[in-house]
mmCIF file of C-alpha atoms in Angstrom:
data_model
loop_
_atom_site.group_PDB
_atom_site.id
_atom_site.type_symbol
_atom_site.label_atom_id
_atom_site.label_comp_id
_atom_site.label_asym_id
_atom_site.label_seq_id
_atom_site.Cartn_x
_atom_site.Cartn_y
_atom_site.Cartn_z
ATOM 1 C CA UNK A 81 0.000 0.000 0.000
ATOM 2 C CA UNK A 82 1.023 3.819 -0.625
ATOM 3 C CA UNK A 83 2.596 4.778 2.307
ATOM 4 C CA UNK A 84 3.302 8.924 2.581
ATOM 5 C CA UNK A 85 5.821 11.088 1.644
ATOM 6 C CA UNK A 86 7.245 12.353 4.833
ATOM 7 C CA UNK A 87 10.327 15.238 4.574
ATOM 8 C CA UNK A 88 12.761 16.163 5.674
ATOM 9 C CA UNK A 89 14.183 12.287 6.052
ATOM 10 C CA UNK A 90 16.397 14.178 8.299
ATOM 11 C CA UNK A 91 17.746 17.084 10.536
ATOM 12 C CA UNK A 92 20.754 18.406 12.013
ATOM 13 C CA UNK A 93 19.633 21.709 14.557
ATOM 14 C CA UNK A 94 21.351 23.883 17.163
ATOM 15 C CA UNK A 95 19.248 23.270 20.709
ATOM 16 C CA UNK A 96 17.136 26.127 20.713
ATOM 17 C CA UNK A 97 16.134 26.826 16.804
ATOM 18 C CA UNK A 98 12.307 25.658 15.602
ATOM 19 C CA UNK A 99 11.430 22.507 13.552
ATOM 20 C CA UNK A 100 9.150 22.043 10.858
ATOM 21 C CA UNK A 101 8.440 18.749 8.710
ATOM 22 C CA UNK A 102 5.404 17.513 6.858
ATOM 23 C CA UNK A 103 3.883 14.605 5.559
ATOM 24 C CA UNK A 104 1.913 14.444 2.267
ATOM 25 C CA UNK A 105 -0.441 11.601 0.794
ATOM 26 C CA UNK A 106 -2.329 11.184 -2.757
ATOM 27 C CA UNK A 107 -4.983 10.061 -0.455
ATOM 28 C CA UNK A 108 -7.601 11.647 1.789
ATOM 29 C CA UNK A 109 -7.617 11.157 5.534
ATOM 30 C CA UNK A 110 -9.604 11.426 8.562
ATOM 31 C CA UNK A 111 -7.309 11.284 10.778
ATOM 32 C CA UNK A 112 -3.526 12.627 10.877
ATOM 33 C CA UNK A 113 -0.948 11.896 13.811
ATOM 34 C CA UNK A 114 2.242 12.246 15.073
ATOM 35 C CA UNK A 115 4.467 9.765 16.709
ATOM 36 C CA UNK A 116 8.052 10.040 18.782
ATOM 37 C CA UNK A 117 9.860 7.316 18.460
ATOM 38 C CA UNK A 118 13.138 7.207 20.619
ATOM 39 C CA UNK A 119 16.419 4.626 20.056
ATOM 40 C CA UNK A 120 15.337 1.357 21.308
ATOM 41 C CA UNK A 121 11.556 2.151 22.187
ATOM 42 C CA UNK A 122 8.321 2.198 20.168
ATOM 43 C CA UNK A 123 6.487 4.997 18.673
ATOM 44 C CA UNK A 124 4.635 7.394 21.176
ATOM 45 C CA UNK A 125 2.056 9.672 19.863
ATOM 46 C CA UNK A 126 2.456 13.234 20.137
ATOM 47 C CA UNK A 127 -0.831 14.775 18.681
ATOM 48 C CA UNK A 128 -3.586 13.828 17.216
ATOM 49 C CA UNK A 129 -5.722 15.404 14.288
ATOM 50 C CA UNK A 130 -9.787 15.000 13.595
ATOM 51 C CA UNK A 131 -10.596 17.612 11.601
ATOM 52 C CA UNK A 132 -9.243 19.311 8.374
ATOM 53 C CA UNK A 133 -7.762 22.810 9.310
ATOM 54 C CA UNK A 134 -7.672 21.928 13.116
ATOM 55 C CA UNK A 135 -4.415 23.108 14.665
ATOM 56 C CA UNK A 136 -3.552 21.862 17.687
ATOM 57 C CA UNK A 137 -0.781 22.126 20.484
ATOM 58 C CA UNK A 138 0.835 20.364 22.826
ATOM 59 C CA UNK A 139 3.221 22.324 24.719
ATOM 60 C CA UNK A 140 6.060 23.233 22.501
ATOM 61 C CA UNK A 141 4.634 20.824 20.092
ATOM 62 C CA UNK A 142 2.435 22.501 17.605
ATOM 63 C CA UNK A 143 0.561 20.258 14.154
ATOM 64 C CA UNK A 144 -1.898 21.461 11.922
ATOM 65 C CA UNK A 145 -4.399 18.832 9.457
ATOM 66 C CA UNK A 146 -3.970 20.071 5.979
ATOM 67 C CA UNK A 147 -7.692 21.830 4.183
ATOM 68 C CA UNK A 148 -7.035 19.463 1.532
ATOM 69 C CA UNK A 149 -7.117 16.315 4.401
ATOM 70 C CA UNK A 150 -3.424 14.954 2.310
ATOM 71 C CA UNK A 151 -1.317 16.541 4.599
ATOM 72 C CA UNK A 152 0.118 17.736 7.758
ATOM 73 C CA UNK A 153 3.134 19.436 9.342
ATOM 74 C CA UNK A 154 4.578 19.214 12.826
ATOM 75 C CA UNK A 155 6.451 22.166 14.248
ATOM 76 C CA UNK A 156 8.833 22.427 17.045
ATOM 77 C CA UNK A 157 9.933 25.414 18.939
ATOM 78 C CA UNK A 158 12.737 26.035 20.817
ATOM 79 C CA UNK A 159 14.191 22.612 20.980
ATOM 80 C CA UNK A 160 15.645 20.888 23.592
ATOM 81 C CA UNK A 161 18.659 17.960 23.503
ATOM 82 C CA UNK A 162 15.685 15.976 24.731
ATOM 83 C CA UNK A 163 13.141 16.126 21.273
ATOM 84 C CA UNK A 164 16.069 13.717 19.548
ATOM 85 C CA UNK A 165 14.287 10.755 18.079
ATOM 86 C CA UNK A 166 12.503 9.895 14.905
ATOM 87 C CA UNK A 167 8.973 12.206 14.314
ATOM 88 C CA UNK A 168 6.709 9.594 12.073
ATOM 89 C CA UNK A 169 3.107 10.847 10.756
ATOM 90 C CA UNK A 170 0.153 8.632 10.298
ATOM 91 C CA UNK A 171 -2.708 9.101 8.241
ATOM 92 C CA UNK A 172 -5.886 7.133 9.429
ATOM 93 C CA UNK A 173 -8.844 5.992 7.256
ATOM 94 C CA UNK A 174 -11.389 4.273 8.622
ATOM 95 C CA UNK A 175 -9.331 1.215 9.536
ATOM 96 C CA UNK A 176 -6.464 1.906 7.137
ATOM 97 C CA UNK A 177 -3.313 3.599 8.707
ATOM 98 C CA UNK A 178 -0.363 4.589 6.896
ATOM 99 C CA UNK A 179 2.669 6.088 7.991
ATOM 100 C CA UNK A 180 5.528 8.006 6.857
ATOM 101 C CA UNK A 181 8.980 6.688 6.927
ATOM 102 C CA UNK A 182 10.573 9.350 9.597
ATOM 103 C CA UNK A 183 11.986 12.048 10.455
ATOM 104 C CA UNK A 184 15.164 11.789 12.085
ATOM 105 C CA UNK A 185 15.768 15.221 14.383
ATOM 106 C CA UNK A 186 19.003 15.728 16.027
ATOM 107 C CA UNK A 187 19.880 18.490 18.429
ATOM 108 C CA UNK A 188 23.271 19.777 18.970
ATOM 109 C CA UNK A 189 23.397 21.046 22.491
ATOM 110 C CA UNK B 14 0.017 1.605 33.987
ATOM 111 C CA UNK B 15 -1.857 1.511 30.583
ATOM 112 C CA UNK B 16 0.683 0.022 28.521
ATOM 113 C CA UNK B 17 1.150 -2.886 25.786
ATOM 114 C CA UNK B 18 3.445 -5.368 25.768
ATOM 115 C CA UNK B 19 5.943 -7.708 23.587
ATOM 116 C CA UNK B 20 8.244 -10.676 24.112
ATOM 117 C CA UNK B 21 10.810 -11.515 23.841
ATOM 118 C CA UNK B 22 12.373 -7.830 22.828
ATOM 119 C CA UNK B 23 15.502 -9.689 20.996
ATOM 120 C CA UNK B 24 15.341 -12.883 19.252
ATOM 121 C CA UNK B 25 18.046 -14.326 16.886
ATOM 122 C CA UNK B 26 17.306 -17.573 15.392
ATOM 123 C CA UNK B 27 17.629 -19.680 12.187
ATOM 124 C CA UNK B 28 15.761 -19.817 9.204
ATOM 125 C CA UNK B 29 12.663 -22.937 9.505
ATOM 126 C CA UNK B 30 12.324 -22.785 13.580
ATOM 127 C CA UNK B 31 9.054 -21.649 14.191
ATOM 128 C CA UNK B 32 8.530 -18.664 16.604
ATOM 129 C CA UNK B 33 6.082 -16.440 18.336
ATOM 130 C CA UNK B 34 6.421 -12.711 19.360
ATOM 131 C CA UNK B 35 3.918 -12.372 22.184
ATOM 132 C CA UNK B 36 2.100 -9.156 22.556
ATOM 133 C CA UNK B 37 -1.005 -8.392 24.893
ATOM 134 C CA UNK B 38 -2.518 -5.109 25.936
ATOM 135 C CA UNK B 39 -4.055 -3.931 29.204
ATOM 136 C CA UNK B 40 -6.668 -1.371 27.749
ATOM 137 C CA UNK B 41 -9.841 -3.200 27.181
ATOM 138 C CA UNK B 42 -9.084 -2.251 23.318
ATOM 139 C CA UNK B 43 -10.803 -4.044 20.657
ATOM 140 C CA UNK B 44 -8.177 -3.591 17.907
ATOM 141 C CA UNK B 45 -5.043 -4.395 17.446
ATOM 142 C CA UNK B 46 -2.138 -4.480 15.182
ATOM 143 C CA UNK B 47 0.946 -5.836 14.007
ATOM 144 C CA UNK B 48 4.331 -3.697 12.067
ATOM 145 C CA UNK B 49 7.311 -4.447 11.051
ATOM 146 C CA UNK B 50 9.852 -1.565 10.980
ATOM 147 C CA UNK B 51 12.704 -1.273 8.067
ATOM 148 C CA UNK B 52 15.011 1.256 7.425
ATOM 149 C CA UNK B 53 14.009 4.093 5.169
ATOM 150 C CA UNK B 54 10.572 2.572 4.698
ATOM 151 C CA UNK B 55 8.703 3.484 8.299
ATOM 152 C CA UNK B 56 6.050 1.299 9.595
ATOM 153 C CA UNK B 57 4.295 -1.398 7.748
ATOM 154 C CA UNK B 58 1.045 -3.225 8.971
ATOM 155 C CA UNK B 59 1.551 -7.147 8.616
ATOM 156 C CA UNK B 60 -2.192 -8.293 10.493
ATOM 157 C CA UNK B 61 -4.578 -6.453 12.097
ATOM 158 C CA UNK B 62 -7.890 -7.732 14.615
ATOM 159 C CA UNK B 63 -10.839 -5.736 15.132
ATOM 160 C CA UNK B 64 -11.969 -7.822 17.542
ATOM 161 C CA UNK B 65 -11.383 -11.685 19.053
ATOM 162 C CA UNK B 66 -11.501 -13.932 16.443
ATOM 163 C CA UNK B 67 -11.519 -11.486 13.843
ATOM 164 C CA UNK B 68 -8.425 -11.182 11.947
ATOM 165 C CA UNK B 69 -7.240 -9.710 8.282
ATOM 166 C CA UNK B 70 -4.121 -8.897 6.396
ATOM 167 C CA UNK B 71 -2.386 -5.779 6.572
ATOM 168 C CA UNK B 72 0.397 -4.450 3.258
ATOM 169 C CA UNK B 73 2.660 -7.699 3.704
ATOM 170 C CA UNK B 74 1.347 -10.740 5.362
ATOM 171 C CA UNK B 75 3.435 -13.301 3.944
ATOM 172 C CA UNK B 76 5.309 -15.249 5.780
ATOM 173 C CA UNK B 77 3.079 -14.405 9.122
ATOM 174 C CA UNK B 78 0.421 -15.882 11.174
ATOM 175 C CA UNK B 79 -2.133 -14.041 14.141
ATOM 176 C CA UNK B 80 -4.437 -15.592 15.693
ATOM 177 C CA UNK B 81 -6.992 -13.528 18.515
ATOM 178 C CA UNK B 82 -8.461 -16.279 21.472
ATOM 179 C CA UNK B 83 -8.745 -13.454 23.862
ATOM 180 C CA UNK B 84 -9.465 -9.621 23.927
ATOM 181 C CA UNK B 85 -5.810 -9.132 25.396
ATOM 182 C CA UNK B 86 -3.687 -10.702 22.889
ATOM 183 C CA UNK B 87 -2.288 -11.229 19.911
ATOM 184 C CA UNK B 88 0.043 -13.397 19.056
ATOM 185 C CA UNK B 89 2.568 -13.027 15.518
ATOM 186 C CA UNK B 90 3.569 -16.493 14.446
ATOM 187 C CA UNK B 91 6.431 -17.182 11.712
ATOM 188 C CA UNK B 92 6.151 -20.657 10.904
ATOM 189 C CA UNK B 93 9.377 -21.008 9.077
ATOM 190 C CA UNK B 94 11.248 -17.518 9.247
ATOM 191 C CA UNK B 95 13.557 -16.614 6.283
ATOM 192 C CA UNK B 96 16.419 -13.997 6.269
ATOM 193 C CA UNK B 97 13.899 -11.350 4.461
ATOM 194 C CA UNK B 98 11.815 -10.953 7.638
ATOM 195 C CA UNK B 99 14.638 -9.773 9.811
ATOM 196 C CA UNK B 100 12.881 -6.487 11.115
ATOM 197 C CA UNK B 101 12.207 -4.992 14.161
ATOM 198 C CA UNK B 102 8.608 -5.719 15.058
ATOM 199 C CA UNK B 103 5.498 -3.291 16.789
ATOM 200 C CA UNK B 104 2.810 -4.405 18.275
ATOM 201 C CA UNK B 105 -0.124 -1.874 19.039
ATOM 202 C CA UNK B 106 -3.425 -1.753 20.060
ATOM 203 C CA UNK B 107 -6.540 1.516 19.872
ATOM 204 C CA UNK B 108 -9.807 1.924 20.978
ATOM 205 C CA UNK B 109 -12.393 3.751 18.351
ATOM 206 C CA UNK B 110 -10.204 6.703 18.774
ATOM 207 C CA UNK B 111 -7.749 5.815 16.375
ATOM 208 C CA UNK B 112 -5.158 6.992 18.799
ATOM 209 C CA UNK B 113 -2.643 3.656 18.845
ATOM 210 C CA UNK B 114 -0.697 2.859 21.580
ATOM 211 C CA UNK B 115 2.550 0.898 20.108
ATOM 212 C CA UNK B 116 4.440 -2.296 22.269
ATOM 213 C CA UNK B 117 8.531 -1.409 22.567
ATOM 214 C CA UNK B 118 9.282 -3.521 20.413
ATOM 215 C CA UNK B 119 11.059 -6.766 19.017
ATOM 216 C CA UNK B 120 13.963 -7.073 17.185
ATOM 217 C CA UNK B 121 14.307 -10.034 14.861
ATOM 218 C CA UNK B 122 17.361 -11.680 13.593
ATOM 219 C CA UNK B 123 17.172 -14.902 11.220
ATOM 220 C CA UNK B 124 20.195 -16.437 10.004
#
Protein backbone atom coordinates (compact mmCIF):
# COMPACT_ATOMS: atom_id res chain seq x y z
CA UNK A 1 0.00 0.00 0.00
CA UNK A 2 1.02 3.82 -0.62
CA UNK A 3 2.60 4.78 2.31
CA UNK A 4 3.30 8.92 2.58
CA UNK A 5 5.82 11.09 1.64
CA UNK A 6 7.25 12.35 4.83
CA UNK A 7 10.33 15.24 4.57
CA UNK A 8 12.76 16.16 5.67
CA UNK A 9 14.18 12.29 6.05
CA UNK A 10 16.40 14.18 8.30
CA UNK A 11 17.75 17.08 10.54
CA UNK A 12 20.75 18.41 12.01
CA UNK A 13 19.63 21.71 14.56
CA UNK A 14 21.35 23.88 17.16
CA UNK A 15 19.25 23.27 20.71
CA UNK A 16 17.14 26.13 20.71
CA UNK A 17 16.13 26.83 16.80
CA UNK A 18 12.31 25.66 15.60
CA UNK A 19 11.43 22.51 13.55
CA UNK A 20 9.15 22.04 10.86
CA UNK A 21 8.44 18.75 8.71
CA UNK A 22 5.40 17.51 6.86
CA UNK A 23 3.88 14.61 5.56
CA UNK A 24 1.91 14.44 2.27
CA UNK A 25 -0.44 11.60 0.79
CA UNK A 26 -2.33 11.18 -2.76
CA UNK A 27 -4.98 10.06 -0.46
CA UNK A 28 -7.60 11.65 1.79
CA UNK A 29 -7.62 11.16 5.53
CA UNK A 30 -9.60 11.43 8.56
CA UNK A 31 -7.31 11.28 10.78
CA UNK A 32 -3.53 12.63 10.88
CA UNK A 33 -0.95 11.90 13.81
CA UNK A 34 2.24 12.25 15.07
CA UNK A 35 4.47 9.76 16.71
CA UNK A 36 8.05 10.04 18.78
CA UNK A 37 9.86 7.32 18.46
CA UNK A 38 13.14 7.21 20.62
CA UNK A 39 16.42 4.63 20.06
CA UNK A 40 15.34 1.36 21.31
CA UNK A 41 11.56 2.15 22.19
CA UNK A 42 8.32 2.20 20.17
CA UNK A 43 6.49 5.00 18.67
CA UNK A 44 4.63 7.39 21.18
CA UNK A 45 2.06 9.67 19.86
CA UNK A 46 2.46 13.23 20.14
CA UNK A 47 -0.83 14.77 18.68
CA UNK A 48 -3.59 13.83 17.22
CA UNK A 49 -5.72 15.40 14.29
CA UNK A 50 -9.79 15.00 13.60
CA UNK A 51 -10.60 17.61 11.60
CA UNK A 52 -9.24 19.31 8.37
CA UNK A 53 -7.76 22.81 9.31
CA UNK A 54 -7.67 21.93 13.12
CA UNK A 55 -4.42 23.11 14.67
CA UNK A 56 -3.55 21.86 17.69
CA UNK A 57 -0.78 22.13 20.48
CA UNK A 58 0.84 20.36 22.83
CA UNK A 59 3.22 22.32 24.72
CA UNK A 60 6.06 23.23 22.50
CA UNK A 61 4.63 20.82 20.09
CA UNK A 62 2.44 22.50 17.60
CA UNK A 63 0.56 20.26 14.15
CA UNK A 64 -1.90 21.46 11.92
CA UNK A 65 -4.40 18.83 9.46
CA UNK A 66 -3.97 20.07 5.98
CA UNK A 67 -7.69 21.83 4.18
CA UNK A 68 -7.04 19.46 1.53
CA UNK A 69 -7.12 16.32 4.40
CA UNK A 70 -3.42 14.95 2.31
CA UNK A 71 -1.32 16.54 4.60
CA UNK A 72 0.12 17.74 7.76
CA UNK A 73 3.13 19.44 9.34
CA UNK A 74 4.58 19.21 12.83
CA UNK A 75 6.45 22.17 14.25
CA UNK A 76 8.83 22.43 17.04
CA UNK A 77 9.93 25.41 18.94
CA UNK A 78 12.74 26.03 20.82
CA UNK A 79 14.19 22.61 20.98
CA UNK A 80 15.65 20.89 23.59
CA UNK A 81 18.66 17.96 23.50
CA UNK A 82 15.69 15.98 24.73
CA UNK A 83 13.14 16.13 21.27
CA UNK A 84 16.07 13.72 19.55
CA UNK A 85 14.29 10.75 18.08
CA UNK A 86 12.50 9.89 14.90
CA UNK A 87 8.97 12.21 14.31
CA UNK A 88 6.71 9.59 12.07
CA UNK A 89 3.11 10.85 10.76
CA UNK A 90 0.15 8.63 10.30
CA UNK A 91 -2.71 9.10 8.24
CA UNK A 92 -5.89 7.13 9.43
CA UNK A 93 -8.84 5.99 7.26
CA UNK A 94 -11.39 4.27 8.62
CA UNK A 95 -9.33 1.21 9.54
CA UNK A 96 -6.46 1.91 7.14
CA UNK A 97 -3.31 3.60 8.71
CA UNK A 98 -0.36 4.59 6.90
CA UNK A 99 2.67 6.09 7.99
CA UNK A 100 5.53 8.01 6.86
CA UNK A 101 8.98 6.69 6.93
CA UNK A 102 10.57 9.35 9.60
CA UNK A 103 11.99 12.05 10.45
CA UNK A 104 15.16 11.79 12.08
CA UNK A 105 15.77 15.22 14.38
CA UNK A 106 19.00 15.73 16.03
CA UNK A 107 19.88 18.49 18.43
CA UNK A 108 23.27 19.78 18.97
CA UNK A 109 23.40 21.05 22.49
CA UNK B 1 0.02 1.61 33.99
CA UNK B 2 -1.86 1.51 30.58
CA UNK B 3 0.68 0.02 28.52
CA UNK B 4 1.15 -2.89 25.79
CA UNK B 5 3.44 -5.37 25.77
CA UNK B 6 5.94 -7.71 23.59
CA UNK B 7 8.24 -10.68 24.11
CA UNK B 8 10.81 -11.51 23.84
CA UNK B 9 12.37 -7.83 22.83
CA UNK B 10 15.50 -9.69 21.00
CA UNK B 11 15.34 -12.88 19.25
CA UNK B 12 18.05 -14.33 16.89
CA UNK B 13 17.31 -17.57 15.39
CA UNK B 14 17.63 -19.68 12.19
CA UNK B 15 15.76 -19.82 9.20
CA UNK B 16 12.66 -22.94 9.51
CA UNK B 17 12.32 -22.79 13.58
CA UNK B 18 9.05 -21.65 14.19
CA UNK B 19 8.53 -18.66 16.60
CA UNK B 20 6.08 -16.44 18.34
CA UNK B 21 6.42 -12.71 19.36
CA UNK B 22 3.92 -12.37 22.18
CA UNK B 23 2.10 -9.16 22.56
CA UNK B 24 -1.01 -8.39 24.89
CA UNK B 25 -2.52 -5.11 25.94
CA UNK B 26 -4.05 -3.93 29.20
CA UNK B 27 -6.67 -1.37 27.75
CA UNK B 28 -9.84 -3.20 27.18
CA UNK B 29 -9.08 -2.25 23.32
CA UNK B 30 -10.80 -4.04 20.66
CA UNK B 31 -8.18 -3.59 17.91
CA UNK B 32 -5.04 -4.39 17.45
CA UNK B 33 -2.14 -4.48 15.18
CA UNK B 34 0.95 -5.84 14.01
CA UNK B 35 4.33 -3.70 12.07
CA UNK B 36 7.31 -4.45 11.05
CA UNK B 37 9.85 -1.56 10.98
CA UNK B 38 12.70 -1.27 8.07
CA UNK B 39 15.01 1.26 7.43
CA UNK B 40 14.01 4.09 5.17
CA UNK B 41 10.57 2.57 4.70
CA UNK B 42 8.70 3.48 8.30
CA UNK B 43 6.05 1.30 9.60
CA UNK B 44 4.29 -1.40 7.75
CA UNK B 45 1.05 -3.22 8.97
CA UNK B 46 1.55 -7.15 8.62
CA UNK B 47 -2.19 -8.29 10.49
CA UNK B 48 -4.58 -6.45 12.10
CA UNK B 49 -7.89 -7.73 14.62
CA UNK B 50 -10.84 -5.74 15.13
CA UNK B 51 -11.97 -7.82 17.54
CA UNK B 52 -11.38 -11.69 19.05
CA UNK B 53 -11.50 -13.93 16.44
CA UNK B 54 -11.52 -11.49 13.84
CA UNK B 55 -8.42 -11.18 11.95
CA UNK B 56 -7.24 -9.71 8.28
CA UNK B 57 -4.12 -8.90 6.40
CA UNK B 58 -2.39 -5.78 6.57
CA UNK B 59 0.40 -4.45 3.26
CA UNK B 60 2.66 -7.70 3.70
CA UNK B 61 1.35 -10.74 5.36
CA UNK B 62 3.44 -13.30 3.94
CA UNK B 63 5.31 -15.25 5.78
CA UNK B 64 3.08 -14.40 9.12
CA UNK B 65 0.42 -15.88 11.17
CA UNK B 66 -2.13 -14.04 14.14
CA UNK B 67 -4.44 -15.59 15.69
CA UNK B 68 -6.99 -13.53 18.52
CA UNK B 69 -8.46 -16.28 21.47
CA UNK B 70 -8.74 -13.45 23.86
CA UNK B 71 -9.47 -9.62 23.93
CA UNK B 72 -5.81 -9.13 25.40
CA UNK B 73 -3.69 -10.70 22.89
CA UNK B 74 -2.29 -11.23 19.91
CA UNK B 75 0.04 -13.40 19.06
CA UNK B 76 2.57 -13.03 15.52
CA UNK B 77 3.57 -16.49 14.45
CA UNK B 78 6.43 -17.18 11.71
CA UNK B 79 6.15 -20.66 10.90
CA UNK B 80 9.38 -21.01 9.08
CA UNK B 81 11.25 -17.52 9.25
CA UNK B 82 13.56 -16.61 6.28
CA UNK B 83 16.42 -14.00 6.27
CA UNK B 84 13.90 -11.35 4.46
CA UNK B 85 11.82 -10.95 7.64
CA UNK B 86 14.64 -9.77 9.81
CA UNK B 87 12.88 -6.49 11.12
CA UNK B 88 12.21 -4.99 14.16
CA UNK B 89 8.61 -5.72 15.06
CA UNK B 90 5.50 -3.29 16.79
CA UNK B 91 2.81 -4.41 18.28
CA UNK B 92 -0.12 -1.87 19.04
CA UNK B 93 -3.42 -1.75 20.06
CA UNK B 94 -6.54 1.52 19.87
CA UNK B 95 -9.81 1.92 20.98
CA UNK B 96 -12.39 3.75 18.35
CA UNK B 97 -10.20 6.70 18.77
CA UNK B 98 -7.75 5.81 16.37
CA UNK B 99 -5.16 6.99 18.80
CA UNK B 100 -2.64 3.66 18.85
CA UNK B 101 -0.70 2.86 21.58
CA UNK B 102 2.55 0.90 20.11
CA UNK B 103 4.44 -2.30 22.27
CA UNK B 104 8.53 -1.41 22.57
CA UNK B 105 9.28 -3.52 20.41
CA UNK B 106 11.06 -6.77 19.02
CA UNK B 107 13.96 -7.07 17.18
CA UNK B 108 14.31 -10.03 14.86
CA UNK B 109 17.36 -11.68 13.59
CA UNK B 110 17.17 -14.90 11.22
CA UNK B 111 20.20 -16.44 10.00
Amino acid sequence: GQQLNQSPQSMFIQEGEDVSMNCTSSSIFNTWLWYKQDPGEGPVLLIALYKAGELTSNGRLTAQFGITRKDSFLNISASIPSDVGIYFCAGQLNNDMRFGAGTRLTVKP
Amino acid sequence: EAQVTQNPRYLITVTGKKLTVTCSQNMNHEYMSWYRQDPGLGLRQIYYSMNVEVTDKGDVPEGYKVSRKEKRNFPLILESPSPNQTSLYFCASRDYSYEQYFGPGTRLTVT
